Every structure is written in C-alpha cells, then in structure tokens.
C-alpha cells in the first residue's frame, strides 16, 4: 500500500568537466562529498534519502513545504560554496519535485511521483528547482516560498501537458514572483500578454523572431523559417512555439533533438518531446551538442517569463 509523499530528485551538472580537470579519484571524492552534503540537508529537514545515483540524490518528504524549504536552503548554500571553487570544477544542482502516492520496497521507492521528479530534474536547468502543480497546491500562504508559473509542459510518459512551477530561491529575487498559491491563476493569465524574442544562429545565419511570429520551424525544408542545410537534419526537424509567456521547443524528427543550456555540460534529449527554452544555449539537430560535426543552432531568449541571467 502506498503513502502520499513529496519526492525530490537533486542532480549534479558539470561532473564531466570535473573528472576531466581533476582526474577520476579527486573528482569522485568531490562528487561524493557534495552528494553527502545534499543527503544531510534532506535528513535535517524531515526528509529521507532513498538512494544516491552516482551524481544525484533521490529522497522523500512527508510534507511538500519541508521539501521545498530544504531545496531552497540547499541552492542558496551551494551558490555560496561555488564562489570559492575555480570555474572549471563548478558543479550546479538541478532539482525536480513532485507529490503523489509512493510505494517503498526493499530500500527503494516507486510511483508516478518518483518518475515525475526525475523528469522535472532532467528538464530543469542548472541551479533551478522545478515543482509539479500537486506540490505547489500544498504550500500554505505563510511559507514565503516564491513560484513562477512555467505553463503546461509535455512530460515524457504523460499523455497530457502538466502545469509546472519554478521555485525561486535567490534571496534578491524580483518582487514580481508569486508568493502565494492563491495568486497563481491570476499570474498565469497575465503571462499570455508578455512579449518575447528569440535569436537563432547557425553558421552565417542569424535570425530573430518575436513571440507574435511563432511558431517557427527548424529544418532542411526550404520553407522552414530557420533553414539548416545538413543531411542529418529532418525536413521539419523541430519547431519553436510560444505558450503562456514561454518559448517551447518541440521535436518533430525521426532522430531526436538535443538542448544544452549555458552553464551545463549535459544535454536534454528530446524524442517527440518538448522543453522550455530559457537564457541561452545550443540546439543539436539530429546529434548531441557535444558532437563537433552536429548541426548546432545557438539560441538566445529575451522577454520570456523563464528568462534567467
């Protein structure tokens, strides 16, 4: 019989560069120390560590509020630690949080919330915390936690798009962020009127599109708004749409699309999936971004509700 819990998946980014810089032994020690520190934050805030997954930690909390406060505390503390680390060995933490029925068997846990927390961690960017709507609905107005509505997002394994929120942990965050669950519907309505701009660059091609000009298609077809002439790119490989104040990249291809956000050394792999675009980074069409031969389109987002500095 399952019990309702809030599941947290905290994943490290940047570990590949760490191993290349420090070597296996020192890098493994650094990763172990960091995952141990994350685990201690879980247990100090009424959470339980289910398991460590190499460079990640999976845990559960009886209360959603405790889970989010723990992750905010963790991100703030980690950013202070990173200021003392050389840039080449800095590892960021990305977090996915979901609530639901969890079944615990043999020191592991299973359930839709576990899968959802993992998916949200994969979709989020470095130093971000993404939470499902089921988590945010449990947070009382008195918590002082701040959220940003990212709108409905298609998550792999789910038939319907799910509303996702970004938990803002920066102590100097903008006052425009949402502080109460009661304010969420009104804020979501305001997001539709926000205008944004996205710049796309491939070889000598440099094009900008406003949110009113979307959707735009990336591909080998001559009528694609962003024409990418590479044999590994599908005719209409991917499209960028505008939903609820955010840019959304949708994979339409046979071989997949990869996204790498600035500050991360890992790609988000899309296979008939989609993800939000924020800040700046690279889109690999048909090949991962780290493949030097890949057709890689650089992007730069401004004006989106999920823009980050």
Short mmCIF file of C-alpha atoms in Angstrom, two decimals:
data_model
loop_
_atom_site.label_atom_id
_atom_site.label_comp_id
_atom_site.label_asym_id
_atom_site.label_seq_id
_atom_site.Cartn_x
_atom_site.Cartn_y
_atom_site.Cartn_z
CA UNK A 1 0.00 0.00 0.00
CA UNK A 2 1.41 3.35 -0.98
CA UNK A 3 1.58 6.57 1.03
CA UNK A 4 1.43 10.15 -0.19
CA UNK A 5 4.82 11.82 -0.12
CA UNK A 6 6.78 14.53 -1.87
CA UNK A 7 9.63 13.15 -3.93
CA UNK A 8 12.80 15.14 -4.64
CA UNK A 9 15.47 14.35 -7.19
CA UNK A 10 18.59 16.53 -6.94
CA UNK A 11 21.06 16.03 -9.78
CA UNK A 12 24.55 17.47 -10.28
CA UNK A 13 25.57 19.08 -13.57
CA UNK A 14 29.15 19.73 -14.61
CA UNK A 15 30.59 16.47 -13.33
CA UNK A 16 32.06 15.57 -16.74
CA UNK A 17 34.26 18.66 -16.76
CA UNK A 18 35.19 17.97 -13.15
CA UNK A 19 36.52 14.48 -13.99
CA UNK A 20 38.43 15.84 -16.98
CA UNK A 21 40.04 18.55 -14.84
CA UNK A 22 40.76 16.71 -11.58
CA UNK A 23 41.05 13.10 -12.67
CA UNK A 24 38.91 10.19 -11.53
CA UNK A 25 39.99 9.88 -7.90
CA UNK A 26 39.76 13.55 -6.87
CA UNK A 27 36.60 14.14 -8.89
CA UNK A 28 34.87 11.09 -7.40
CA UNK A 29 35.76 12.35 -3.93
CA UNK A 30 34.31 15.80 -4.71
CA UNK A 31 31.08 14.30 -6.07
CA UNK A 32 30.76 12.01 -3.04
CA UNK A 33 31.25 14.90 -0.62
CA UNK A 34 28.65 17.00 -2.42
CA UNK A 35 26.02 14.24 -2.59
CA UNK A 36 26.65 13.50 1.09
CA UNK A 37 26.07 17.19 1.92
CA UNK A 38 22.82 17.15 -0.07
CA UNK A 39 21.75 13.98 1.77
CA UNK A 40 22.36 15.65 5.12
CA UNK A 41 20.14 18.56 4.10
CA UNK A 42 17.37 16.09 3.26
CA UNK A 43 17.52 14.41 6.66
CA UNK A 44 17.91 17.69 8.57
CA UNK A 45 14.60 18.88 7.11
CA UNK A 46 12.45 15.83 7.94
CA UNK A 47 13.28 14.08 4.68
CA UNK A 48 14.62 10.61 3.98
CA UNK A 49 17.32 9.65 1.50
CA UNK A 50 16.13 6.75 -0.64
CA UNK A 51 19.34 6.32 -2.61
CA UNK A 52 22.27 8.05 -4.25
CA UNK A 53 22.55 7.68 -8.01
CA UNK A 54 26.15 8.48 -8.87
CA UNK A 55 25.89 12.25 -9.11
CA UNK A 56 22.29 12.53 -7.86
CA UNK A 57 20.22 12.05 -4.71
CA UNK A 58 16.65 10.71 -4.55
CA UNK A 59 14.66 11.36 -1.39
CA UNK A 60 11.17 11.76 0.03
CA UNK A 61 9.48 14.17 2.43
CA UNK A 62 6.22 13.76 4.35
CA UNK A 63 5.39 17.45 3.69
CA UNK A 64 5.82 19.40 0.45
CA UNK A 65 6.67 22.59 2.33
CA UNK A 66 9.61 20.91 4.09
CA UNK A 67 10.87 19.59 0.75
CA UNK A 68 10.86 23.00 -0.94
CA UNK A 69 12.37 24.83 2.04
CA UNK A 70 15.15 22.23 2.09
CA UNK A 71 15.87 22.69 -1.62
CA UNK A 72 15.87 26.50 -1.33
CA UNK A 73 18.30 26.26 1.58
CA UNK A 74 20.45 23.84 -0.43
CA UNK A 75 20.63 26.06 -3.53
CA UNK A 76 21.49 29.16 -1.50
CA UNK A 77 24.18 27.33 0.42
CA UNK A 78 25.61 25.76 -2.70
CA UNK A 79 25.90 29.08 -4.51
CA UNK A 80 27.91 30.46 -1.59
CA UNK A 81 30.18 27.41 -1.76
CA UNK A 82 30.67 27.75 -5.53
CA UNK A 83 32.15 31.23 -5.16
CA UNK A 84 35.21 29.55 -3.62
CA UNK A 85 35.53 26.97 -6.41
CA UNK A 86 37.51 27.55 -9.63
CA UNK A 87 35.11 27.93 -12.62
CA UNK A 88 36.36 24.73 -14.32
CA UNK A 89 35.28 22.48 -11.46
CA UNK A 90 31.97 24.08 -10.50
CA UNK A 91 29.02 21.72 -10.34
CA UNK A 92 25.49 23.13 -10.29
CA UNK A 93 22.44 21.35 -8.87
CA UNK A 94 19.13 20.96 -10.70
CA UNK A 95 16.07 19.73 -8.84
CA UNK A 96 12.73 18.13 -9.67
CA UNK A 97 9.96 17.88 -7.04
CA UNK A 98 6.65 16.00 -7.33
CA UNK A 99 3.98 14.74 -4.95
CA UNK A 100 1.82 11.64 -5.02
CA UNK A 101 1.45 8.07 -3.85
CA UNK A 102 4.76 6.30 -3.32
CA UNK A 103 5.38 2.61 -2.71
CA UNK A 104 8.54 1.78 -0.76
CA UNK A 105 10.02 -1.67 -1.32
CA UNK A 106 13.43 -3.01 -0.35
CA UNK A 107 15.05 0.36 0.27
CA UNK A 108 13.74 1.84 -2.99
CA UNK A 109 10.58 3.72 -3.92
CA UNK A 110 8.26 3.61 -6.89
CA UNK A 111 5.33 5.56 -8.26
CA UNK A 112 4.30 8.29 -10.63
CA UNK A 113 5.71 10.99 -8.34
CA UNK A 114 9.14 9.35 -8.49
CA UNK A 115 9.09 9.34 -12.29
CA UNK A 116 7.79 12.92 -12.37
CA UNK A 117 10.52 14.25 -10.05
CA UNK A 118 13.16 12.63 -12.26
CA UNK A 119 11.62 14.06 -15.44
CA UNK A 120 11.39 17.58 -13.96
CA UNK A 121 15.00 17.41 -12.84
CA UNK A 122 16.04 16.44 -16.39
CA UNK A 123 14.02 19.28 -17.92
CA UNK A 124 15.13 21.98 -15.49
CA UNK A 125 18.29 24.00 -15.96
CA UNK A 126 21.36 24.16 -13.76
CA UNK A 127 20.65 25.72 -10.31
CA UNK A 128 16.89 25.51 -10.86
CA UNK A 129 14.09 23.89 -8.84
CA UNK A 130 11.03 22.73 -10.80
CA UNK A 131 7.91 21.52 -8.98
CA UNK A 132 4.66 19.93 -10.11
CA UNK A 133 1.32 21.59 -9.52
CA UNK A 134 0.48 18.95 -6.92
CA UNK A 135 3.44 20.18 -4.85
CA UNK A 136 2.61 23.88 -5.11
CA UNK A 137 -1.03 23.32 -4.18
CA UNK A 138 0.10 22.07 -0.75
CA UNK A 139 2.15 25.15 0.13
CA UNK A 140 0.45 27.50 2.64
CA UNK A 141 0.40 31.25 2.06
CA UNK A 142 2.56 31.74 5.15
CA UNK A 143 5.51 29.80 3.71
CA UNK A 144 7.10 32.80 1.89
CA UNK A 145 8.11 30.47 -0.91
CA UNK A 146 8.07 32.08 -4.37
CA UNK A 147 6.99 30.43 -7.61
CA UNK A 148 6.98 31.21 -11.30
CA UNK A 149 4.34 29.54 -13.46
CA UNK A 150 6.03 27.88 -16.45
CA UNK A 151 2.71 26.90 -18.01
CA UNK A 152 1.73 23.46 -19.31
CA UNK A 153 4.66 21.27 -20.35
CA UNK A 154 4.58 17.90 -22.10
CA UNK A 155 6.48 15.46 -19.92
CA UNK A 156 7.65 12.15 -21.34
CA UNK A 157 5.39 9.32 -20.24
CA UNK A 158 2.34 11.58 -19.71
CA UNK A 159 -0.50 11.86 -22.21
CA UNK A 160 -1.48 15.40 -21.17
CA UNK A 161 0.61 18.51 -20.61
CA UNK A 162 1.19 19.31 -16.94
CA UNK A 163 1.45 22.71 -15.28
CA UNK A 164 4.92 23.17 -13.81
CA UNK A 165 6.32 25.85 -11.49
CA UNK A 166 9.83 27.10 -10.95
CA UNK A 167 10.71 27.66 -7.30
CA UNK A 168 12.69 30.88 -6.96
CA UNK A 169 15.36 30.59 -4.30
CA UNK A 170 17.51 33.69 -4.89
CA UNK A 171 17.27 35.97 -1.89
CA UNK A 172 17.17 39.08 -4.09
CA UNK A 173 14.55 37.67 -6.49
CA UNK A 174 12.19 40.06 -8.25
CA UNK A 175 9.09 41.14 -6.36
CA UNK A 176 7.05 40.12 -9.42
CA UNK A 177 7.42 36.47 -8.40
CA UNK A 178 4.42 34.72 -6.91
CA UNK A 179 4.42 34.28 -3.15
CA UNK A 180 1.03 32.65 -2.57
CA UNK A 181 -0.83 29.79 -4.18
CA UNK A 182 -3.95 31.99 -4.35
CA UNK A 183 -2.18 34.33 -6.75
CA UNK A 184 -1.21 31.67 -9.29
CA UNK A 185 -4.27 31.70 -11.61
CA UNK A 186 -4.19 35.50 -11.98
CA UNK A 187 -0.47 35.46 -12.72
CA UNK A 188 -0.88 32.73 -15.32
CA UNK A 189 -3.43 34.90 -17.12
CA UNK A 190 -1.00 37.84 -17.18
CA UNK A 191 1.72 35.72 -18.77
CA UNK A 192 -0.20 35.38 -22.05
CA UNK A 193 0.21 39.08 -22.75
CA UNK A 194 4.01 39.12 -22.29
CA UNK A 195 6.05 39.55 -25.45
CA UNK A 196 9.33 37.77 -26.00
CA UNK A 197 12.10 37.46 -28.57
CA UNK A 198 14.33 34.58 -29.56
CA UNK A 199 17.53 34.82 -31.61
CA UNK A 200 18.64 31.77 -33.62
CA UNK A 201 22.14 31.43 -35.10
CA UNK A 202 23.59 28.75 -37.39
CA UNK A 203 26.82 29.30 -39.34
CA UNK A 204 26.32 32.69 -41.06
CA UNK A 205 22.57 32.74 -40.49
CA UNK A 206 21.36 34.99 -37.68
CA UNK A 207 17.62 35.48 -37.30
CA UNK A 208 15.39 36.91 -34.59
CA UNK A 209 11.73 36.14 -34.05
CA UNK A 210 9.24 37.82 -31.76
CA UNK A 211 6.66 35.77 -29.90
CA UNK A 212 3.98 37.11 -32.27
CA UNK A 213 5.79 35.47 -35.22
CA UNK A 214 5.76 31.98 -33.78
CA UNK A 215 5.67 29.08 -34.38
CA UNK A 216 8.87 28.84 -36.43
CA UNK A 217 10.31 25.62 -37.83
CA UNK A 218 13.93 24.47 -37.91
CA UNK A 219 14.85 22.05 -40.64
CA UNK A 220 16.14 21.18 -44.08
CA UNK A 221 12.95 22.19 -45.91
CA UNK A 222 13.49 25.36 -47.93
CA UNK A 223 10.31 26.86 -46.48
CA UNK A 224 11.45 26.34 -42.87
CA UNK A 225 11.77 29.68 -41.12
CA UNK A 226 15.19 28.62 -39.80
CA UNK A 227 16.73 26.74 -42.75
CA UNK A 228 19.51 24.31 -41.68
CA UNK A 229 21.12 22.63 -44.68
CA UNK A 230 22.54 19.39 -43.24
CA UNK A 231 21.73 15.84 -44.40
CA UNK A 232 21.20 14.61 -40.84
CA UNK A 233 18.52 17.23 -40.21
CA UNK A 234 14.91 16.32 -40.99
CA UNK A 235 12.92 18.50 -43.40
CA UNK A 236 10.91 19.86 -40.49
CA UNK A 237 13.10 18.79 -37.60
CA UNK A 238 11.74 20.89 -34.73
CA UNK A 239 9.55 23.89 -34.05
CA UNK A 240 9.62 26.69 -31.51
CA UNK A 241 6.26 27.81 -30.16
CA UNK A 242 5.06 30.44 -27.67
CA UNK A 243 2.87 29.28 -24.79
CA UNK A 244 1.88 31.07 -21.62
CA UNK A 245 4.72 33.56 -21.86
CA UNK A 246 7.43 30.99 -22.63
CA UNK A 247 9.32 29.65 -25.65
CA UNK A 248 8.78 25.91 -26.14
CA UNK A 249 10.98 23.72 -28.34
CA UNK A 250 9.16 20.72 -29.85
CA UNK A 251 10.99 17.82 -31.52
CA UNK A 252 9.33 16.66 -34.77
CA UNK A 253 12.16 14.50 -36.10
CA UNK A 254 12.99 10.83 -36.51
CA UNK A 255 16.39 11.02 -34.79
CA UNK A 256 15.81 13.50 -31.98
CA UNK A 257 16.85 16.95 -30.83
CA UNK A 258 19.30 17.84 -28.08
CA UNK A 259 19.35 21.04 -25.98
CA UNK A 260 22.27 22.26 -23.92
CA UNK A 261 21.71 25.29 -21.70
CA UNK A 262 24.55 27.66 -20.86
CA UNK A 263 26.32 26.59 -17.67
CA UNK A 264 25.50 22.90 -18.14
CA UNK A 265 27.65 20.14 -19.64
CA UNK A 266 24.74 17.77 -20.22
CA UNK A 267 22.07 17.75 -22.93
CA UNK A 268 18.31 17.47 -22.63
CA UNK A 269 17.40 14.80 -25.21
CA UNK A 270 14.04 15.25 -26.90
CA UNK A 271 12.43 12.45 -28.89
CA UNK A 272 8.99 13.66 -29.89
CA UNK A 273 9.13 15.60 -26.61
CA UNK A 274 9.40 19.27 -25.80
CA UNK A 275 11.05 21.58 -23.29
CA UNK A 276 11.11 25.24 -22.35
CA UNK A 277 13.89 27.42 -23.75
CA UNK A 278 15.38 30.00 -21.40
CA UNK A 279 18.53 32.08 -21.26
CA UNK A 280 20.89 30.96 -23.98
CA UNK A 281 22.41 27.73 -25.21
CA UNK A 282 22.55 25.32 -28.16
CA UNK A 283 20.12 23.10 -30.04
CA UNK A 284 21.61 19.98 -31.66
CA UNK A 285 19.54 18.75 -34.60
CA UNK A 286 19.89 15.00 -35.08
CA UNK A 287 23.08 14.78 -33.00
CA UNK A 288 24.14 15.71 -29.42
CA UNK A 289 25.54 19.21 -28.94
CA UNK A 290 28.98 17.89 -27.94
CA UNK A 291 29.41 16.24 -31.35
CA UNK A 292 31.63 18.70 -33.22
CA UNK A 293 30.07 17.67 -36.53
CA UNK A 294 26.49 18.26 -35.37
CA UNK A 295 24.24 20.89 -36.92
CA UNK A 296 24.05 23.08 -33.84
CA UNK A 297 21.79 26.13 -33.67
CA UNK A 298 22.60 28.63 -30.95
CA UNK A 299 19.69 30.41 -29.26
CA UNK A 300 19.26 33.45 -27.04
CA UNK A 301 15.95 34.17 -25.32
CA UNK A 302 14.74 37.53 -24.02
CA UNK A 303 11.40 38.60 -22.64
CA UNK A 304 10.26 35.10 -21.62
CA UNK A 305 8.78 34.53 -18.17
CA UNK A 306 11.50 31.91 -17.61
CA UNK A 307 14.40 34.09 -18.67
CA UNK A 308 17.39 33.64 -16.35
CA UNK A 309 20.58 35.60 -16.08
#
